[in-house]
PDB file of C-alpha atoms in Angstrom:
ATOM      1  CA  MET A  86     123.480  33.260  27.659  1.00 57.00           C
ATOM      2  CA  SER A  87     123.967  36.992  27.205  1.00 58.00           C
ATOM      3  CA  TYR A  88     126.948  37.323  29.585  1.00 76.00           C
ATOM      4  CA  LEU A  89     126.157  41.041  29.747  1.00 89.00           C
ATOM      5  CA  ASP A  90     125.466  43.345  32.664  1.00 89.00           C
ATOM      6  CA  LEU A  91     123.484  46.519  32.065  1.00 92.00           C
ATOM      7  CA  THR A  92     124.887  49.409  34.086  1.00 94.00           C
ATOM      8  CA  ASP A  93     122.770  52.014  35.849  1.00 93.00           C
ATOM      9  CA  ASN A  94     124.515  54.798  33.930  1.00 94.00           C
ATOM     10  CA  GLN A  95     122.321  57.356  32.187  1.00 94.00           C
ATOM     11  CA  PHE A  96     122.913  60.324  29.929  1.00 95.00           C
ATOM     12  CA  ASN A  97     123.137  63.774  31.452  1.00 94.00           C
ATOM     13  CA  PRO A  98     120.248  65.662  29.793  1.00 94.00           C
ATOM     14  CA  LYS A  99     122.032  68.999  30.252  1.00 95.00           C
ATOM     15  CA  GLY A 100     123.307  69.949  26.825  1.00 95.00           C
ATOM     16  CA  PHE A 101     125.336  73.058  27.630  1.00 96.00           C
ATOM     17  CA  TRP A 102     128.187  74.086  29.891  1.00 94.00           C
ATOM     18  CA  ASP A 103     127.798  77.583  31.350  1.00 95.00           C
ATOM     19  CA  ARG A 104     130.711  77.946  33.788  1.00 95.00           C
ATOM     20  CA  PRO A 105     133.639  79.971  32.374  1.00 96.00           C
ATOM     21  CA  LEU A 106     137.309  79.261  32.858  1.00 95.00           C
ATOM     22  CA  GLU A 107     139.268  81.127  35.500  1.00 93.00           C
ATOM     23  CA  SER A 108     141.594  82.575  32.901  1.00 87.00           C
ATOM     24  CA  LEU A 109     142.052  85.986  31.319  1.00 82.00           C
ATOM     25  CA  ASN A 110     144.237  84.772  28.450  1.00 86.00           C
ATOM     26  CA  PRO A 111     142.819  83.490  25.156  1.00 88.00           C
ATOM     27  CA  PRO A 112     143.450  79.774  24.549  1.00 91.00           C
ATOM     28  CA  ALA A 113     146.561  78.827  22.608  1.00 89.00           C
ATOM     29  CA  VAL A 114     146.198  77.410  19.103  1.00 90.00           C
ATOM     30  CA  HIS A 115     147.235  73.928  20.234  1.00 91.00           C
ATOM     31  CA  GLU A 116     144.216  73.796  22.559  1.00 92.00           C
ATOM     32  CA  LEU A 117     141.984  73.694  19.452  1.00 91.00           C
ATOM     33  CA  ALA A 118     144.110  71.106  17.627  1.00 90.00           C
ATOM     34  CA  LEU A 119     142.670  67.807  16.370  1.00 87.00           C
ATOM     35  CA  PHE A 120     139.103  69.092  16.511  1.00 90.00           C
ATOM     36  CA  ASP A 121     136.637  66.248  15.998  1.00 91.00           C
ATOM     37  CA  GLN A 122     133.734  67.656  13.976  1.00 90.00           C
ATOM     38  CA  ASN A 123     131.650  64.473  13.875  1.00 89.00           C
ATOM     39  CA  GLY A 124     132.569  62.500  16.986  1.00 89.00           C
ATOM     40  CA  TYR A 125     133.125  62.881  20.709  1.00 91.00           C
ATOM     41  CA  ASP A 126     136.859  63.508  21.081  1.00 91.00           C
ATOM     42  CA  LEU A 127     137.471  66.644  23.136  1.00 93.00           C
ATOM     43  CA  THR A 128     140.069  69.281  22.312  1.00 93.00           C
ATOM     44  CA  GLY A 129     142.288  70.577  25.090  1.00 92.00           C
ATOM     45  CA  LEU A 130     140.019  73.600  25.471  1.00 94.00           C
ATOM     46  CA  GLU A 131     136.909  71.414  25.801  1.00 94.00           C
ATOM     47  CA  GLN A 132     138.656  69.357  28.470  1.00 94.00           C
ATOM     48  CA  ARG A 133     139.300  72.534  30.459  1.00 94.00           C
ATOM     49  CA  TYR A 134     135.625  73.493  30.255  1.00 95.00           C
ATOM     50  CA  ALA A 135     134.616  69.970  31.261  1.00 94.00           C
ATOM     51  CA  GLU A 136     136.686  70.324  34.421  1.00 93.00           C
ATOM     52  CA  ALA A 137     135.272  73.795  35.130  1.00 94.00           C
ATOM     53  CA  ASN A 138     131.743  72.402  34.758  1.00 95.00           C
ATOM     54  CA  LEU A 139     132.406  69.433  37.050  1.00 88.00           C
ATOM     55  CA  ALA A 140     132.399  66.813  34.289  1.00 88.00           C
ATOM     56  CA  THR A 141     135.082  64.165  33.922  1.00 82.00           C
ATOM     57  CA  ALA A 142     136.760  63.587  30.560  1.00 84.00           C
ATOM     58  CA  HIS A 143     138.178  60.083  30.323  1.00 82.00           C
ATOM     59  CA  ALA A 144     141.107  58.927  28.229  1.00 79.00           C
ATOM     60  CA  HIS A 145     139.849  57.352  25.002  1.00 73.00           C
ATOM     61  CA  ARG A 146     142.468  55.775  22.730  1.00 65.00           C
ATOM     62  CA  GLU A 147     145.869  57.475  22.752  1.00 61.00           C
ATOM     63  CA  HIS A 148     145.518  61.288  22.577  1.00 63.00           C
ATOM     64  CA  ARG A 149     141.729  61.231  22.745  1.00 77.00           C
ATOM     65  CA  HIS A 150     139.527  62.224  25.660  1.00 88.00           C
ATOM     66  CA  ALA A 151     135.745  62.044  25.805  1.00 92.00           C
ATOM     67  CA  ILE A 152     132.782  62.417  28.143  1.00 94.00           C
ATOM     68  CA  LYS A 153     131.820  58.758  28.287  1.00 94.00           C
ATOM     69  CA  THR A 154     130.529  56.108  30.663  1.00 95.00           C
ATOM     70  CA  PRO A 155     130.053  52.328  30.354  1.00 96.00           C
ATOM     71  CA  TRP A 156     126.691  51.165  28.998  1.00 97.00           C
ATOM     72  CA  PHE A 157     126.952  47.371  29.146  1.00 97.00           C
ATOM     73  CA  THR A 158     129.793  45.443  30.787  1.00 96.00           C
ATOM     74  CA  GLN A 159     130.838  41.798  30.624  1.00 94.00           C
ATOM     75  CA  PRO A 160     132.945  39.511  32.825  1.00 92.00           C
ATOM     76  CA  GLU A 161     136.308  38.805  31.240  1.00 90.00           C
ATOM     77  CA  ARG A 162     136.118  36.188  28.464  1.00 90.00           C
ATOM     78  CA  VAL A 163     138.675  34.886  25.966  1.00 90.00           C
ATOM     79  CA  GLU A 164     136.414  33.109  23.478  1.00 93.00           C
ATOM     80  CA  GLY A 165     132.905  33.110  22.144  1.00 94.00           C
ATOM     81  CA  ALA A 166     130.977  36.371  22.123  1.00 96.00           C
ATOM     82  CA  VAL A 167     133.300  38.935  23.732  1.00 96.00           C
ATOM     83  CA  LEU A 168     132.231  42.502  24.391  1.00 96.00           C
ATOM     84  CA  ASN A 169     134.709  44.883  22.758  1.00 95.00           C
ATOM     85  CA  HIS A 170     133.138  48.028  24.164  1.00 95.00           C
ATOM     86  CA  SER A 171     129.772  49.483  25.100  1.00 97.00           C
ATOM     87  CA  LEU A 172     129.646  53.187  25.909  1.00 97.00           C
ATOM     88  CA  LEU A 173     127.450  56.229  26.334  1.00 97.00           C
ATOM     89  CA  PHE A 174     128.977  59.402  24.852  1.00 97.00           C
ATOM     90  CA  GLU A 175     128.179  63.090  25.333  1.00 96.00           C
ATOM     91  CA  ARG A 176     129.463  66.355  23.926  1.00 96.00           C
ATOM     92  CA  LYS A 177     128.328  69.742  25.151  1.00 96.00           C
ATOM     93  CA  GLY A 178     127.524  73.121  23.693  1.00 97.00           C
ATOM     94  CA  TYR A 179     128.075  76.389  25.542  1.00 97.00           C
ATOM     95  CA  CYS A 180     125.809  79.032  27.032  1.00 97.00           C
ATOM     96  CA  GLY A 181     125.804  81.792  29.652  1.00 97.00           C
ATOM     97  CA  GLU A 182     129.137  83.093  30.931  1.00 97.00           C
ATOM     98  CA  ALA A 183     131.081  80.299  29.228  1.00 97.00           C
ATOM     99  CA  LEU A 184     129.670  81.331  25.835  1.00 97.00           C
ATOM    100  CA  GLU A 185     130.355  85.004  26.512  1.00 97.00           C
ATOM    101  CA  GLN A 186     133.953  84.160  27.385  1.00 97.00           C
ATOM    102  CA  LEU A 187     134.419  82.114  24.217  1.00 97.00           C
ATOM    103  CA  GLU A 188     132.896  84.826  22.017  1.00 97.00           C
ATOM    104  CA  CYS A 189     135.290  87.391  23.483  1.00 95.00           C
ATOM    105  CA  TRP A 190     138.304  85.164  22.867  1.00 95.00           C
ATOM    106  CA  ALA A 191     137.153  84.314  19.339  1.00 95.00           C
ATOM    107  CA  GLN A 192     137.888  87.881  18.269  1.00 92.00           C
ATOM    108  CA  ALA A 193     141.584  87.123  18.774  1.00 91.00           C
ATOM    109  CA  ASN A 194     141.430  83.454  17.741  1.00 92.00           C
ATOM    110  CA  PRO A 195     138.608  82.624  15.274  1.00 94.00           C
ATOM    111  CA  LEU A 196     139.351  78.903  15.679  1.00 94.00           C
ATOM    112  CA  ILE A 197     137.314  79.186  18.879  1.00 95.00           C
ATOM    113  CA  TYR A 198     134.199  79.459  16.714  1.00 96.00           C
ATOM    114  CA  LYS A 199     134.633  75.717  16.207  1.00 95.00           C
ATOM    115  CA  ILE A 200     133.664  75.353  19.861  1.00 95.00           C
ATOM    116  CA  ILE A 201     131.022  78.083  19.858  1.00 96.00           C
ATOM    117  CA  ARG A 202     129.080  76.596  16.938  1.00 96.00           C
ATOM    118  CA  MET A 203     128.806  73.094  18.404  1.00 96.00           C
ATOM    119  CA  ARG A 204     125.428  71.525  19.107  1.00 96.00           C
ATOM    120  CA  PRO A 205     124.966  69.250  22.142  1.00 97.00           C
ATOM    121  CA  LYS A 206     125.195  65.622  21.093  1.00 97.00           C
ATOM    122  CA  TRP A 207     124.582  62.215  22.688  1.00 97.00           C
ATOM    123  CA  GLY A 208     125.703  58.824  21.388  1.00 97.00           C
ATOM    124  CA  LEU A 209     125.312  55.070  21.895  1.00 98.00           C
ATOM    125  CA  ASP A 210     128.069  52.618  20.992  1.00 97.00           C
ATOM    126  CA  PHE A 211     127.816  48.821  21.306  1.00 98.00           C
ATOM    127  CA  SER A 212     130.469  46.468  19.902  1.00 97.00           C
ATOM    128  CA  MET A 213     130.316  42.674  20.313  1.00 97.00           C
ATOM    129  CA  ASP A 214     133.039  40.523  18.737  1.00 97.00           C
ATOM    130  CA  TYR A 215     133.463  36.772  18.322  1.00 97.00           C
ATOM    131  CA  ALA A 216     136.586  34.604  18.503  1.00 96.00           C
ATOM    132  CA  ASP A 217     137.013  30.836  18.730  1.00 95.00           C
ATOM    133  CA  ARG A 218     139.818  28.267  18.837  1.00 95.00           C
ATOM    134  CA  ALA A 219     139.277  27.439  15.168  1.00 95.00           C
ATOM    135  CA  GLY A 220     140.451  30.939  14.284  1.00 95.00           C
ATOM    136  CA  ASN A 221     137.082  32.488  13.443  1.00 96.00           C
ATOM    137  CA  VAL A 222     137.019  36.202  14.290  1.00 96.00           C
ATOM    138  CA  PHE A 223     134.352  38.736  13.317  1.00 97.00           C
ATOM    139  CA  GLU A 224     132.084  41.488  14.608  1.00 96.00           C
ATOM    140  CA  VAL A 225     128.807  40.026  15.755  1.00 97.00           C
ATOM    141  CA  LEU A 226     127.341  43.504  16.014  1.00 98.00           C
ATOM    142  CA  HIS A 227     128.876  46.958  16.078  1.00 97.00           C
ATOM    143  CA  TRP A 228     126.078  49.495  16.403  1.00 97.00           C
ATOM    144  CA  GLU A 229     126.492  53.245  16.826  1.00 97.00           C
ATOM    145  CA  TYR A 230     123.767  55.844  17.086  1.00 98.00           C
ATOM    146  CA  ASP A 231     124.144  59.619  17.505  1.00 97.00           C
ATOM    147  CA  GLY A 232     121.695  62.447  17.878  1.00 97.00           C
ATOM    148  CA  PHE A 233     121.277  66.096  18.832  1.00 97.00           C
ATOM    149  CA  ASP A 234     117.891  65.497  20.500  1.00 97.00           C
ATOM    150  CA  TYR A 235     118.453  64.167  24.025  1.00 97.00           C
ATOM    151  CA  ALA A 236     114.951  62.725  24.387  1.00 97.00           C
ATOM    152  CA  GLU A 237     115.195  60.830  21.093  1.00 97.00           C
ATOM    153  CA  VAL A 238     118.567  59.257  21.891  1.00 97.00           C
ATOM    154  CA  ALA A 239     117.515  58.417  25.464  1.00 97.00           C
ATOM    155  CA  GLU A 240     114.405  56.664  24.111  1.00 97.00           C
ATOM    156  CA  ARG A 241     116.518  54.740  21.610  1.00 97.00           C
ATOM    157  CA  LYS A 242     118.783  53.719  24.489  1.00 97.00           C
ATOM    158  CA  GLN A 243     115.856  52.218  26.390  1.00 97.00           C
ATOM    159  CA  GLN A 244     114.623  50.370  23.301  1.00 96.00           C
ATOM    160  CA  LEU A 245     117.998  48.827  22.560  1.00 96.00           C
ATOM    161  CA  GLU A 246     118.684  47.854  26.167  1.00 96.00           C
ATOM    162  CA  VAL A 247     115.735  45.450  26.104  1.00 95.00           C
ATOM    163  CA  LYS A 248     116.943  43.815  22.873  1.00 95.00           C
ATOM    164  CA  LEU A 249     120.649  43.660  23.725  1.00 96.00           C
ATOM    165  CA  ALA A 250     120.151  42.393  27.277  1.00 95.00           C
ATOM    166  CA  ALA A 251     117.844  39.584  26.102  1.00 94.00           C
ATOM    167  CA  THR A 252     120.114  38.332  23.308  1.00 96.00           C
ATOM    168  CA  ASP A 253     122.041  35.073  23.683  1.00 96.00           C
ATOM    169  CA  TRP A 254     125.214  36.360  22.058  1.00 96.00           C
ATOM    170  CA  ASP A 255     126.949  32.995  21.696  1.00 95.00           C
ATOM    171  CA  ASP A 256     123.924  31.594  19.874  1.00 96.00           C
ATOM    172  CA  ALA A 257     123.624  34.708  17.731  1.00 97.00           C
ATOM    173  CA  ALA A 258     127.316  34.547  16.816  1.00 96.00           C
ATOM    174  CA  ALA A 259     127.037  30.860  15.866  1.00 96.00           C
ATOM    175  CA  SER A 260     124.039  31.631  13.663  1.00 97.00           C
ATOM    176  CA  ILE A 261     125.729  34.584  11.968  1.00 97.00           C
ATOM    177  CA  LEU A 262     128.869  32.510  11.362  1.00 97.00           C
ATOM    178  CA  LYS A 263     126.767  29.874   9.568  1.00 97.00           C
ATOM    179  CA  GLN A 264     125.419  32.624   7.315  1.00 97.00           C
ATOM    180  CA  LYS A 265     128.841  34.113   6.578  1.00 96.00           C
ATOM    181  CA  ASP A 266     128.335  33.740   2.820  1.00 96.00           C
ATOM    182  CA  GLN A 267     125.477  36.262   3.030  1.00 97.00           C
ATOM    183  CA  TRP A 268     127.405  39.131   4.636  1.00 97.00           C
ATOM    184  CA  HIS A 269     131.172  38.611   4.546  1.00 95.00           C
ATOM    185  CA  HIS A 270     131.567  39.918   0.976  1.00 96.00           C
ATOM    186  CA  LEU A 271     129.586  43.091   1.710  1.00 95.00           C
ATOM    187  CA  ASP A 272     131.168  46.485   2.386  1.00 96.00           C
ATOM    188  CA  PHE A 273     131.141  48.158   5.806  1.00 93.00           C
ATOM    189  CA  PHE A 274     127.724  49.803   5.565  1.00 94.00           C
ATOM    190  CA  ALA A 275     126.040  46.854   3.880  1.00 96.00           C
ATOM    191  CA  GLN A 276     127.354  44.506   6.580  1.00 96.00           C
ATOM    192  CA  SER A 277     125.974  46.848   9.215  1.00 96.00           C
ATOM    193  CA  ASP A 278     122.565  46.896   7.526  1.00 97.00           C
ATOM    194  CA  TRP A 279     122.555  43.091   7.265  1.00 98.00           C
ATOM    195  CA  LYS A 280     123.282  42.658  10.980  1.00 97.00           C
ATOM    196  CA  CYS A 281     120.808  45.325  12.060  1.00 97.00           C
ATOM    197  CA  HIS A 282     118.175  43.471  10.043  1.00 97.00           C
ATOM    198  CA  TYR A 283     119.256  40.161  11.603  1.00 97.00           C
ATOM    199  CA  PHE A 284     118.821  41.524  15.142  1.00 97.00           C
ATOM    200  CA  GLY A 285     115.694  43.482  14.265  1.00 96.00           C
ATOM    201  CA  ILE A 286     117.081  46.849  15.343  1.00 97.00           C
ATOM    202  CA  VAL A 287     117.133  50.291  13.776  1.00 96.00           C
ATOM    203  CA  LYS A 288     119.968  51.080  11.359  1.00 96.00           C
ATOM    204  CA  GLU A 289     123.065  52.833  12.614  1.00 97.00           C
ATOM    205  CA  ARG A 290     123.300  56.632  12.546  1.00 96.00           C
ATOM    206  CA  PHE A 291     126.644  58.195  13.370  1.00 93.00           C
ATOM    207  CA  LYS A 292     129.338  60.669  12.268  1.00 87.00           C
ATOM    208  CA  MET A 293     126.817  63.521  12.420  1.00 89.00           C
ATOM    209  CA  VAL A 294     128.623  66.850  12.000  1.00 90.00           C
ATOM    210  CA  ILE A 295     128.383  68.726  15.288  1.00 92.00           C
ATOM    211  CA  TRP A 296     128.385  72.309  14.005  1.00 93.00           C
ATOM    212  CA  GLU A 297     125.214  74.377  13.617  1.00 87.00           C
TER     213      GLU A 297
END
């Protein structure tokens, strides 16, 4: 059985925020701290723009916040194939009045160009683990895919949904465990390639630098 439920959540195709902040003061330096140039973690300034543009940034591991929504879900399990996480990510660029505001502030604080130069980005993240009472623990599949072209990532989402929803994850995990000698000694990227080949899916593509 797959034990997975596909949500109805979809990406927002809008790539840019255009609503400015209701503030006359340039952002403080700390609002640009911990800038994530190849992921989806939002700085404090980005979180403020998300709120102004009616988007919700959710807590994501300690200090991190991201525009994310569940992709697949799973009823709670303690053994066998257990979904670690499955998420749709977005990060926005800026246009209109929001961009004009940022460009004005950047004259006083050039760190703001980090925000100005961002490209819109969408991402898929699926992580299925395995654990059993014999002490076997491993990633069955951890697949991430990013892109700056909304249509391309949305199409990839549809393609993968068919494959992931139809997979019997307990059976797949048992099969992969039997073949442990073929992949366990490999490094991170080689293991990923091996498992993508096993499931017949496109290779991962992630950590794409967000600046123009």
